Amino acid sequence: MPAKENLRPGGRSARVQASVHSAVRSLLKTMDRADVTIPLIAAEAGVTPSTIYRRWGELQELLADVAVERLRPDMLPIDTGSARGDLEVWTEQYCEEMSSGIGRDMMRDVLAAQDNANACKCDAFTREQIALIAERAHVRGEAFPDIDAVMDGVVAPIIYRILFGDQPSIERVRDLVTNVLAASPTRPRQPASAPISG
Amino acid sequence: MPAKENLRPGGRSARVQASVHSAVRSLLKTMDRADVTIPLIAAEAGVTPSTIYRRWGELQELLADVAVERLRPDMLPIDTGSARGDLEVWTEQYCEEMSSGIGRDMMRDVLAAQDNANACKCDAFTREQIALIAERAHVRGEAFPDIDAVMDGVVAPIIYRILFGDQPSIERVRDLVTNVLAASPTRPRQPASAPISG
DNA sequence: GCGCTAAAAGCAAATAATTTGCGTTAATGG
DNA sequence: CCATTAACGCAAATTATTTGCTTTTAGCGC
């Protein structure tokens, strides 16, 4: 159970959490993640190791906790004037960020933790960004696919490739965007009239 | 650096590796993975802990090593007589296996390791299975999409959802298969849409 | 504000995991 | 069969983790 923003968000507790997070970020900048230990973080943060052990349990949870904060989008998707442009630009940026060494590491930290709440959060962040683009498209009167379609057609392939070895090229990313925009123009979810049994 | 099948695959070394792997599998059956430690595995396997430390470095690598073996497909994709049937049945089975508690854990172990060679292996396993289905389709004279298209359109969405919180429903899995078969009938890579009757 | 309660932090001792140096075993190659 | 050396076992040294207890302080009713 990562403490995070539950239980007693007041003064000292919050200060300790901030200090620990900051220590982790700082250490990860200068050393290999394999060499980062809880006692080291504690020293850097100016707290005792047992505080970290009691709050986060193990290094993995703490790293996931820090990573998810860094994966939180810090800006609105760029408005290019068109849905296609918005999605293309956002996707390329997202892909670049995630396939960078830091992005990969953060994603791994989030997925490696026992608690998958952080992974869900990352998914939610991404959906929110896409929802913003979709909303803008709607306001403009443009067609835009379902969020799930974008997740399946664009986000999932990018993440899969990053996690399982490949680095998606920019051309492939553009293809993914093209395909998802071509496939489901505006309808919520209606795959086809198929002979559904059961 | 997981030792695995490099360097001196002979008698004793191989025996130790097998014993350690078996010990890990055995322990994971009866206890929570959070409680599995290297000294415990060593005791179960009848080796000294330092042997494990020297060969695998850390628990995470050993777990990844064991997990990738369990993720290796142990049978050919079922031949249903048609490409669609083959892909549907294989996909459903794959999805079920991966979204089970054990499948999830194994995938997490593979992704959590520093060394991403194991993750690449998993990807390769999946591609091989799909290649077999594709080949059968080819022999039958049926259209079949590019392997990459299947990875992007079917495998990636399933894995993404499993990793990031959702469990894909069987209906969605069927939709994914339907869409990928409809989209790119036989050509390597052509995002165009043509009403083709197979 | 003031004190009460308990959550969270600190400290230090106890326990457990990891690393390391060195001697031994046994796979590999000639 | 012998030489070479990777891999193992053992045990001591180091480092990380857990835990019992004390102290600090946030949250809350008055």
Short mmCIF file of C-alpha atoms (C1' of nucleotides) in Angstrom, two decimals:
data_model
loop_
_atom_site.label_atom_id
_atom_site.label_comp_id
_atom_site.label_asym_id
_atom_site.label_seq_id
_atom_site.Cartn_x
_atom_site.Cartn_y
_atom_site.Cartn_z
CA MET A 1 0.00 0.00 0.00
CA PRO A 2 1.66 3.16 -1.15
CA ALA A 3 0.60 6.01 1.08
CA LYS A 4 0.43 8.59 -1.66
CA GLU A 5 -2.43 10.99 -1.16
CA ASN A 6 -4.44 9.00 1.36
CA LEU A 7 -4.44 9.46 5.10
CA ARG A 8 -3.14 12.55 6.66
CA PRO A 9 -2.04 14.74 3.81
CA GLY A 10 -1.03 17.46 6.24
CA GLY A 11 2.25 19.20 6.92
CA ARG A 12 5.01 16.88 7.99
CA SER A 13 3.75 13.80 6.21
CA ALA A 14 3.44 15.71 2.98
CA ARG A 15 6.86 17.22 3.46
CA VAL A 16 8.41 13.81 3.95
CA GLN A 17 6.70 12.44 0.88
CA ALA A 18 7.83 15.37 -1.23
CA SER A 19 11.35 15.06 0.08
CA VAL A 20 11.48 11.35 -0.67
CA HIS A 21 10.07 11.79 -4.15
CA SER A 22 12.53 14.52 -4.85
CA ALA A 23 15.38 12.38 -3.56
CA VAL A 24 14.37 9.56 -5.88
CA ARG A 25 14.22 11.83 -8.90
CA SER A 26 17.52 13.34 -8.00
CA LEU A 27 19.25 9.99 -7.54
CA LEU A 28 17.82 8.55 -10.73
CA LYS A 29 19.35 11.43 -12.62
CA THR A 30 22.89 10.63 -11.58
CA MET A 31 23.00 6.89 -11.08
CA ASP A 32 21.87 3.61 -12.48
CA ARG A 33 18.51 2.53 -11.10
CA ALA A 34 20.03 -0.79 -10.07
CA ASP A 35 22.20 1.06 -7.57
CA VAL A 36 19.42 3.07 -5.99
CA THR A 37 18.51 1.64 -2.60
CA ILE A 38 16.09 2.67 0.09
CA PRO A 39 18.78 3.59 2.62
CA LEU A 40 20.37 5.76 -0.03
CA ILE A 41 17.12 7.51 -0.81
CA ALA A 42 16.48 7.97 2.88
CA ALA A 43 19.86 9.61 3.37
CA GLU A 44 19.32 11.89 0.39
CA ALA A 45 15.86 12.83 1.62
CA GLY A 46 16.94 13.32 5.20
CA VAL A 47 14.58 10.75 6.68
CA THR A 48 15.17 7.38 8.27
CA PRO A 49 14.88 4.29 6.11
CA SER A 50 12.15 2.82 8.27
CA THR A 51 9.88 5.67 7.33
CA ILE A 52 10.16 4.68 3.70
CA TYR A 53 9.76 1.01 4.43
CA ARG A 54 6.61 1.64 6.41
CA ARG A 55 5.05 3.94 3.87
CA TRP A 56 5.93 2.23 0.64
CA GLY A 57 6.90 -1.27 1.64
CA GLU A 58 9.47 -1.81 -1.05
CA LEU A 59 11.55 0.12 -3.52
CA GLN A 60 9.42 -1.00 -6.44
CA GLU A 61 6.32 0.66 -5.02
CA LEU A 62 8.14 3.87 -4.34
CA LEU A 63 9.60 3.94 -7.81
CA ALA A 64 6.18 3.31 -9.30
CA ASP A 65 4.78 6.09 -7.17
CA VAL A 66 7.39 8.52 -8.40
CA ALA A 67 7.12 7.36 -11.97
CA VAL A 68 3.39 7.84 -12.21
CA GLU A 69 3.78 11.44 -11.13
CA ARG A 70 6.29 12.03 -13.86
CA LEU A 71 4.04 10.39 -16.40
CA ARG A 72 1.20 12.74 -15.56
CA PRO A 73 0.68 15.01 -18.57
CA ASP A 74 1.80 18.52 -17.79
CA MET A 75 0.11 20.28 -20.66
CA LEU A 76 -2.95 20.23 -22.88
CA PRO A 77 -2.60 18.55 -26.27
CA ILE A 78 -1.46 21.11 -28.81
CA ASP A 79 -4.27 22.58 -30.83
CA THR A 80 -3.35 22.37 -34.50
CA GLY A 81 -6.74 23.32 -35.84
CA SER A 82 -7.81 19.87 -36.96
CA ALA A 83 -8.53 16.54 -35.32
CA ARG A 84 -6.05 14.73 -37.50
CA GLY A 85 -3.34 17.25 -36.73
CA ASP A 86 -4.08 17.19 -33.02
CA LEU A 87 -3.95 13.42 -32.85
CA GLU A 88 -0.87 13.17 -35.02
CA VAL A 89 1.11 15.70 -33.03
CA TRP A 90 0.00 14.32 -29.71
CA THR A 91 0.78 10.76 -30.74
CA GLU A 92 4.24 11.57 -31.99
CA GLN A 93 5.05 13.41 -28.81
CA TYR A 94 3.64 10.63 -26.68
CA CYS A 95 5.60 8.03 -28.56
CA GLU A 96 8.81 9.95 -28.29
CA GLU A 97 8.38 10.51 -24.61
CA MET A 98 7.54 6.90 -23.88
CA SER A 99 10.27 5.38 -25.98
CA SER A 100 12.99 7.52 -24.45
CA GLY A 101 15.13 5.84 -21.83
CA ILE A 102 13.40 7.70 -19.05
CA GLY A 103 9.94 6.98 -20.37
CA ARG A 104 10.68 3.29 -20.67
CA ASP A 105 12.09 3.15 -17.18
CA MET A 106 9.10 4.93 -15.73
CA MET A 107 6.71 2.64 -17.52
CA ARG A 108 8.59 -0.36 -16.30
CA ASP A 109 8.51 0.95 -12.76
CA VAL A 110 4.78 1.43 -12.96
CA LEU A 111 4.15 -2.02 -14.39
CA ALA A 112 6.57 -3.80 -12.09
CA ALA A 113 4.81 -2.74 -8.91
CA GLN A 114 2.51 -5.21 -7.19
CA ASP A 115 -0.14 -2.58 -6.91
CA ASN A 116 -1.49 -1.92 -10.39
CA ALA A 117 -3.35 1.21 -9.36
CA ASN A 118 -0.54 3.26 -10.82
CA ALA A 119 -0.82 1.52 -14.15
CA CYS A 120 -4.52 2.31 -14.21
CA LYS A 121 -3.70 5.92 -13.50
CA CYS A 122 -1.37 6.07 -16.49
CA ASP A 123 -4.08 4.66 -18.68
CA ALA A 124 -6.47 7.27 -17.32
CA PHE A 125 -4.02 10.08 -18.05
CA THR A 126 -3.75 8.99 -21.65
CA ARG A 127 -7.50 8.65 -22.05
CA GLU A 128 -8.00 12.12 -20.66
CA GLN A 129 -5.64 13.60 -23.19
CA ILE A 130 -7.36 11.83 -26.04
CA ALA A 131 -10.73 12.85 -24.68
CA LEU A 132 -9.63 16.46 -24.85
CA ILE A 133 -8.68 16.06 -28.48
CA ALA A 134 -11.97 14.30 -29.16
CA GLU A 135 -13.92 17.04 -27.48
CA ARG A 136 -12.20 19.70 -29.53
CA ALA A 137 -12.99 17.72 -32.66
CA HIS A 138 -16.61 17.52 -31.57
CA VAL A 139 -16.79 21.27 -31.00
CA ARG A 140 -15.36 21.85 -34.45
CA GLY A 141 -17.94 19.46 -35.87
CA GLU A 142 -15.29 17.00 -36.97
CA ALA A 143 -15.66 13.24 -36.90
CA PHE A 144 -13.57 11.48 -34.30
CA PRO A 145 -13.28 7.86 -33.30
CA ASP A 146 -14.22 6.42 -29.98
CA ILE A 147 -11.59 6.75 -27.27
CA ASP A 148 -11.35 2.98 -27.01
CA ALA A 149 -10.66 2.81 -30.72
CA VAL A 150 -7.77 5.23 -30.32
CA MET A 151 -6.44 3.31 -27.35
CA ASP A 152 -6.59 0.04 -29.27
CA GLY A 153 -5.46 1.41 -32.59
CA VAL A 154 -2.78 3.88 -31.61
CA VAL A 155 -1.74 3.78 -27.98
CA ALA A 156 -1.67 0.01 -27.48
CA PRO A 157 0.53 -0.76 -30.50
CA ILE A 158 2.99 1.94 -29.50
CA ILE A 159 3.23 0.78 -25.91
CA TYR A 160 3.42 -2.86 -26.89
CA ARG A 161 6.34 -2.24 -29.19
CA ILE A 162 8.18 -0.17 -26.64
CA LEU A 163 7.71 -2.77 -23.94
CA PHE A 164 8.51 -5.78 -26.06
CA GLY A 165 11.60 -4.60 -27.78
CA ASP A 166 10.88 -2.58 -30.85
CA GLN A 167 10.93 1.15 -31.07
CA PRO A 168 8.07 2.31 -33.25
CA SER A 169 9.16 4.49 -36.13
CA ILE A 170 7.51 7.79 -36.82
CA GLU A 171 6.13 6.46 -40.08
CA ARG A 172 4.41 3.61 -38.32
CA VAL A 173 2.97 5.97 -35.78
CA ARG A 174 1.53 8.10 -38.55
CA ASP A 175 0.05 5.01 -40.17
CA LEU A 176 -1.61 4.06 -36.91
CA VAL A 177 -3.21 7.48 -36.67
CA THR A 178 -4.28 7.38 -40.31
CA ASN A 179 -5.84 3.98 -39.91
CA VAL A 180 -7.76 4.76 -36.78
CA LEU A 181 -9.14 7.95 -38.29
CA ALA A 182 -10.13 6.11 -41.45
CA ALA A 183 -11.67 3.16 -39.70
CA SER A 184 -14.21 4.51 -37.26
CA PRO A 185 -15.21 7.99 -38.30
CA THR A 186 -17.61 9.11 -35.63
CA ARG A 187 -19.77 6.27 -34.42
CA PRO A 188 -19.48 5.13 -30.78
CA ARG A 189 -19.14 1.38 -31.16
CA GLN A 190 -20.75 -0.75 -33.81
CA PRO A 191 -18.30 -3.27 -35.23
CA ALA A 192 -20.51 -4.74 -37.92
CA SER A 193 -23.61 -6.73 -38.39
CA ALA A 194 -22.13 -10.11 -37.86
CA PRO A 195 -23.80 -13.43 -37.20
CA ILE A 196 -23.50 -13.22 -33.44
CA SER A 197 -24.41 -16.34 -31.63
CA GLY A 198 -24.75 -16.60 -27.93
CA MET B 1 22.97 -11.13 -17.18
CA PRO B 2 20.93 -14.20 -16.74
CA ALA B 3 23.06 -17.23 -17.42
CA LYS B 4 20.34 -19.22 -19.12
CA GLU B 5 21.68 -21.16 -22.06
CA ASN B 6 25.03 -19.46 -22.48
CA LEU B 7 28.34 -20.64 -21.16
CA ARG B 8 28.84 -24.19 -20.09
CA PRO B 9 25.53 -25.89 -20.58
CA GLY B 10 26.94 -29.15 -19.29
CA GLY B 11 25.90 -31.45 -16.51
CA ARG B 12 26.10 -29.80 -13.14
CA SER B 13 25.40 -26.30 -14.29
CA ALA B 14 22.31 -27.44 -16.15
CA ARG B 15 21.18 -29.46 -13.18
CA VAL B 16 21.48 -26.48 -10.89
CA GLN B 17 19.55 -24.29 -13.27
CA ALA B 18 16.79 -26.85 -13.63
CA SER B 19 16.62 -27.30 -9.90
CA VAL B 20 16.40 -23.58 -9.28
CA HIS B 21 13.75 -23.09 -11.91
CA SER B 22 11.76 -25.93 -10.50
CA ALA B 23 12.09 -24.53 -7.01
CA VAL B 24 10.78 -21.18 -8.17
CA ARG B 25 7.78 -22.73 -9.89
CA SER B 26 7.08 -24.84 -6.87
CA LEU B 27 7.27 -21.94 -4.45
CA LEU B 28 5.14 -19.68 -6.60
CA LYS B 29 2.41 -22.29 -6.51
CA THR B 30 2.07 -22.21 -2.75
CA MET B 31 3.01 -18.72 -1.68
CA ASP B 32 2.63 -15.09 -2.51
CA ARG B 33 5.37 -13.87 -4.82
CA ALA B 34 6.14 -11.07 -2.39
CA ASP B 35 7.31 -13.68 0.11
CA VAL B 36 9.56 -15.56 -2.28
CA THR B 37 13.20 -14.75 -1.58
CA ILE B 38 16.45 -15.97 -3.00
CA PRO B 39 17.57 -17.73 0.18
CA LEU B 40 14.23 -19.53 0.21
CA ILE B 41 14.57 -20.61 -3.40
CA ALA B 42 18.11 -21.73 -2.73
CA ALA B 43 17.01 -23.88 0.18
CA GLU B 44 14.19 -25.43 -1.88
CA ALA B 45 16.55 -26.10 -4.76
CA GLY B 46 19.32 -27.45 -2.57
CA VAL B 47 21.93 -24.92 -3.65
CA THR B 48 23.61 -22.08 -1.84
CA PRO B 49 22.16 -18.60 -2.24
CA SER B 50 25.40 -17.22 -3.60
CA THR B 51 25.08 -19.47 -6.61
CA ILE B 52 21.80 -17.84 -7.49
CA TYR B 53 23.12 -14.36 -6.81
CA ARG B 54 26.06 -14.94 -9.07
CA ARG B 55 24.07 -16.43 -11.89
CA TRP B 56 21.01 -14.23 -11.93
CA GLY B 57 22.02 -11.18 -9.97
CA GLU B 58 18.64 -10.47 -8.49
CA LEU B 59 15.33 -12.12 -7.91
CA GLN B 60 13.69 -10.13 -10.66
CA GLU B 61 15.96 -11.60 -13.32
CA LEU B 62 15.42 -15.11 -12.08
CA LEU B 63 11.67 -14.66 -12.04
CA ALA B 64 11.78 -13.25 -15.55
CA ASP B 65 13.87 -16.20 -16.64
CA VAL B 66 11.39 -18.67 -15.22
CA ALA B 67 8.40 -16.76 -16.53
CA VAL B 68 9.61 -16.67 -20.10
CA GLU B 69 9.93 -20.43 -20.11
CA ARG B 70 6.37 -20.77 -18.95
CA LEU B 71 5.20 -18.34 -21.59
CA ARG B 72 6.76 -20.40 -24.36
CA PRO B 73 3.93 -21.91 -26.38
CA ASP B 74 3.72 -25.64 -25.84
CA MET B 75 1.55 -26.49 -28.79
CA LEU B 76 0.74 -25.54 -32.35
CA PRO B 77 -2.23 -23.27 -32.92
CA ILE B 78 -5.35 -25.36 -33.36
CA ASP B 79 -6.28 -25.98 -36.97
CA THR B 80 -9.94 -25.14 -37.40
CA GLY B 81 -9.94 -25.30 -41.16
CA SER B 82 -10.06 -21.58 -41.82
CA ALA B 83 -7.83 -18.61 -41.18
CA ARG B 84 -10.55 -16.76 -39.34
CA GLY B 85 -11.27 -19.73 -37.13
CA ASP B 86 -7.60 -20.34 -36.44
CA LEU B 87 -6.97 -16.75 -35.48
CA GLU B 88 -10.12 -16.48 -33.42
CA VAL B 89 -9.47 -19.60 -31.42
CA TRP B 90 -5.81 -18.83 -30.93
CA THR B 91 -6.57 -15.26 -29.85
CA GLU B 92 -9.18 -16.28 -27.35
CA GLN B 93 -6.88 -18.82 -25.84
CA TYR B 94 -3.99 -16.39 -25.75
CA CYS B 95 -6.12 -13.74 -24.11
CA GLU B 96 -7.43 -16.11 -21.50
CA GLU B 97 -3.99 -17.37 -20.67
CA MET B 98 -2.50 -13.91 -20.41
CA SER B 99 -5.27 -12.37 -18.38
CA SER B 100 -5.27 -15.15 -15.80
CA GLY B 101 -3.52 -14.34 -12.56
CA ILE B 102 -0.57 -16.50 -13.49
CA GLY B 103 -0.29 -15.03 -16.97
CA ARG B 104 -0.34 -11.52 -15.63
CA ASP B 105 2.29 -12.30 -13.05
CA MET B 106 4.55 -13.90 -15.61
CA MET B 107 4.19 -10.99 -17.94
CA ARG B 108 4.97 -8.60 -15.15
CA ASP B 109 8.03 -10.59 -14.21
CA VAL B 110 9.26 -10.49 -17.77
CA LEU B 111 8.69 -6.77 -18.13
CA ALA B 112 10.06 -5.86 -14.72
CA ALA B 113 13.50 -7.29 -15.39
CA GLN B 114 16.33 -4.94 -16.35
CA ASP B 115 17.26 -7.16 -19.20
CA ASN B 116 14.55 -6.90 -21.83
CA ALA B 117 15.79 -9.90 -23.80
CA ASN B 118 13.06 -11.96 -22.20
CA ALA B 119 10.38 -9.55 -23.30
CA CYS B 120 11.70 -9.78 -26.85
CA LYS B 121 11.50 -13.54 -26.61
CA CYS B 122 7.86 -13.39 -25.63
CA ASP B 123 7.14 -11.20 -28.58
CA ALA B 124 8.97 -13.67 -30.80
CA PHE B 125 6.93 -16.58 -29.44
CA THR B 126 3.73 -14.81 -30.27
CA ARG B 127 4.90 -13.88 -33.74
CA GLU B 128 5.87 -17.45 -34.43
CA GLN B 129 2.45 -18.70 -33.53
CA ILE B 130 0.79 -16.14 -35.75
CA ALA B 131 3.22 -16.94 -38.53
CA LEU B 132 2.13 -20.56 -38.36
CA ILE B 133 -1.48 -19.54 -38.73
CA ALA B 134 -0.56 -17.24 -41.59
CA GLU B 135 1.35 -19.98 -43.32
CA ARG B 136 -1.55 -22.36 -43.07
CA ALA B 137 -3.80 -19.71 -44.51
CA HIS B 138 -1.36 -19.22 -47.35
CA VAL B 139 -1.27 -22.94 -48.10
CA ARG B 140 -5.06 -22.99 -48.17
CA GLY B 141 -5.00 -20.03 -50.54
CA GLU B 142 -6.71 -17.79 -48.01
CA ALA B 143 -5.99 -14.13 -47.52
CA PHE B 144 -4.22 -13.25 -44.31
CA PRO B 145 -2.93 -9.99 -42.94
CA ASP B 146 0.66 -9.13 -42.27
CA ILE B 147 2.05 -10.39 -38.96
CA ASP B 148 2.70 -6.83 -37.87
CA ALA B 149 -0.91 -5.98 -38.55
CA VAL B 150 -2.02 -8.81 -36.29
CA MET B 151 0.41 -7.75 -33.60
CA ASP B 152 -0.83 -4.17 -33.76
CA GLY B 153 -4.48 -4.96 -34.22
CA VAL B 154 -4.99 -7.93 -31.96
CA VAL B 155 -2.09 -8.72 -29.66
CA ALA B 156 -1.15 -5.19 -28.62
CA PRO B 157 -4.65 -4.12 -27.57
CA ILE B 158 -5.10 -7.29 -25.53
CA ILE B 159 -1.79 -6.95 -23.77
CA TYR B 160 -2.23 -3.25 -23.20
CA ARG B 161 -5.58 -3.78 -21.52
CA ILE B 162 -4.27 -6.58 -19.34
CA LEU B 163 -1.28 -4.56 -18.24
CA PHE B 164 -3.10 -1.32 -17.65
CA GLY B 165 -6.05 -2.52 -15.69
CA ASP B 166 -8.81 -3.75 -17.92
CA GLN B 167 -9.56 -7.31 -18.74
CA PRO B 168 -10.58 -7.59 -22.37
CA SER B 169 -13.93 -9.26 -22.88
CA ILE B 170 -14.34 -12.08 -25.32
CA GLU B 171 -16.58 -9.92 -27.49
CA ARG B 172 -13.91 -7.30 -27.82
CA VAL B 173 -11.34 -9.90 -28.69
CA ARG B 174 -13.59 -11.18 -31.45
CA ASP B 175 -14.04 -7.65 -32.71
CA LEU B 176 -10.31 -7.18 -32.87
CA VAL B 177 -9.92 -10.30 -34.94
CA THR B 178 -12.78 -9.31 -37.19
CA ASN B 179 -11.35 -5.88 -37.76
CA VAL B 180 -7.85 -7.02 -38.54
CA LEU B 181 -9.11 -9.61 -40.99
CA ALA B 182 -11.33 -7.05 -42.65
CA ALA B 183 -8.72 -4.34 -42.83
CA SER B 184 -5.69 -5.81 -44.53
CA PRO B 185 -6.71 -8.84 -46.54
CA THR B 186 -3.51 -10.17 -47.95
CA ARG B 187 -1.21 -7.35 -48.94
CA PRO B 188 1.87 -6.56 -46.85
CA ARG B 189 0.98 -3.01 -45.92
CA GLN B 190 -1.71 -0.97 -47.60
CA PRO B 191 -3.95 1.10 -45.37
CA ALA B 192 -6.51 1.46 -48.15
CA SER B 193 -9.96 0.06 -47.70
CA ALA B 194 -11.32 -2.21 -50.40
CA PRO B 195 -14.35 -4.44 -50.17
CA ILE B 196 -12.74 -7.75 -50.85
CA SER B 197 -14.43 -11.05 -50.64
CA GLY B 198 -11.92 -13.60 -49.56
"C1'" DG C 1 -6.69 28.67 20.54
"C1'" DC C 2 -6.15 24.22 23.69
"C1'" DG C 3 -5.77 19.83 24.61
"C1'" DC C 4 -6.78 14.91 23.12
"C1'" DT C 5 -6.00 11.01 20.06
"C1'" DA C 6 -3.74 8.56 16.98
"C1'" DA C 7 -1.16 8.55 12.63
"C1'" DA C 8 3.30 9.09 11.10
"C1'" DA C 9 8.22 9.76 12.03
"C1'" DG C 10 12.58 8.76 14.51
"C1'" DC C 11 15.77 5.68 16.75
"C1'" DA C 12 18.15 1.52 17.62
"C1'" DA C 13 18.40 -3.34 18.17
"C1'" DA C 14 17.38 -7.67 15.94
"C1'" DT C 15 16.91 -10.23 11.88
"C1'" DA C 16 17.50 -11.26 7.10
"C1'" DA C 17 19.44 -10.59 2.62
"C1'" DT C 18 23.42 -9.71 -0.32
"C1'" DT C 19 28.25 -9.51 -1.44
"C1'" DT C 20 32.76 -11.29 -1.47
"C1'" DG C 21 37.17 -13.98 -0.90
"C1'" DC C 22 38.81 -18.33 -1.29
"C1'" DG C 23 38.99 -23.31 -1.64
"C1'" DT C 24 36.71 -27.22 -4.28
"C1'" DT C 25 34.29 -29.59 -7.97
"C1'" DA C 26 33.63 -30.85 -12.52
"C1'" DA C 27 32.77 -29.43 -17.74
"C1'" DT C 28 35.26 -28.57 -21.76
"C1'" DG C 29 39.06 -29.00 -24.98
"C1'" DG C 30 43.27 -30.88 -26.21
"C1'" DC D 1 43.85 -38.55 -19.16
"C1'" DC D 2 45.37 -34.01 -18.02
"C1'" DA D 3 45.11 -29.00 -17.96
"C1'" DT D 4 42.22 -25.17 -17.68
"C1'" DT D 5 38.79 -22.57 -15.79
"C1'" DA D 6 33.71 -21.80 -15.20
"C1'" DA D 7 30.63 -22.61 -11.78
"C1'" DC D 8 29.70 -24.11 -7.19
"C1'" DG D 9 29.95 -24.28 -1.94
"C1'" DC D 10 31.13 -22.24 2.32
"C1'" DA D 11 31.62 -18.71 5.61
"C1'" DA D 12 32.71 -14.12 6.95
"C1'" DA D 13 31.70 -9.29 6.09
"C1'" DT D 14 28.59 -6.01 4.64
"C1'" DT D 15 24.23 -4.08 3.79
"C1'" DA D 16 19.28 -4.03 3.78
"C1'" DT D 17 14.90 -4.85 6.16
"C1'" DT D 18 11.94 -5.50 10.10
"C1'" DT D 19 10.33 -4.38 14.53
"C1'" DG D 20 9.46 -2.55 19.33
"C1'" DC D 21 9.36 1.51 21.46
"C1'" DT D 22 9.51 6.64 21.93
"C1'" DT D 23 8.67 11.16 20.15
"C1'" DT D 24 6.52 14.42 17.15
"C1'" DT D 25 2.59 16.49 15.18
"C1'" DA D 26 -1.76 16.58 12.13
"C1'" DG D 27 -6.64 16.41 12.66
"C1'" DC D 28 -10.49 17.28 15.51
"C1'" DG D 29 -13.81 18.45 19.16
"C1'" DC D 30 -14.28 21.74 22.48
#
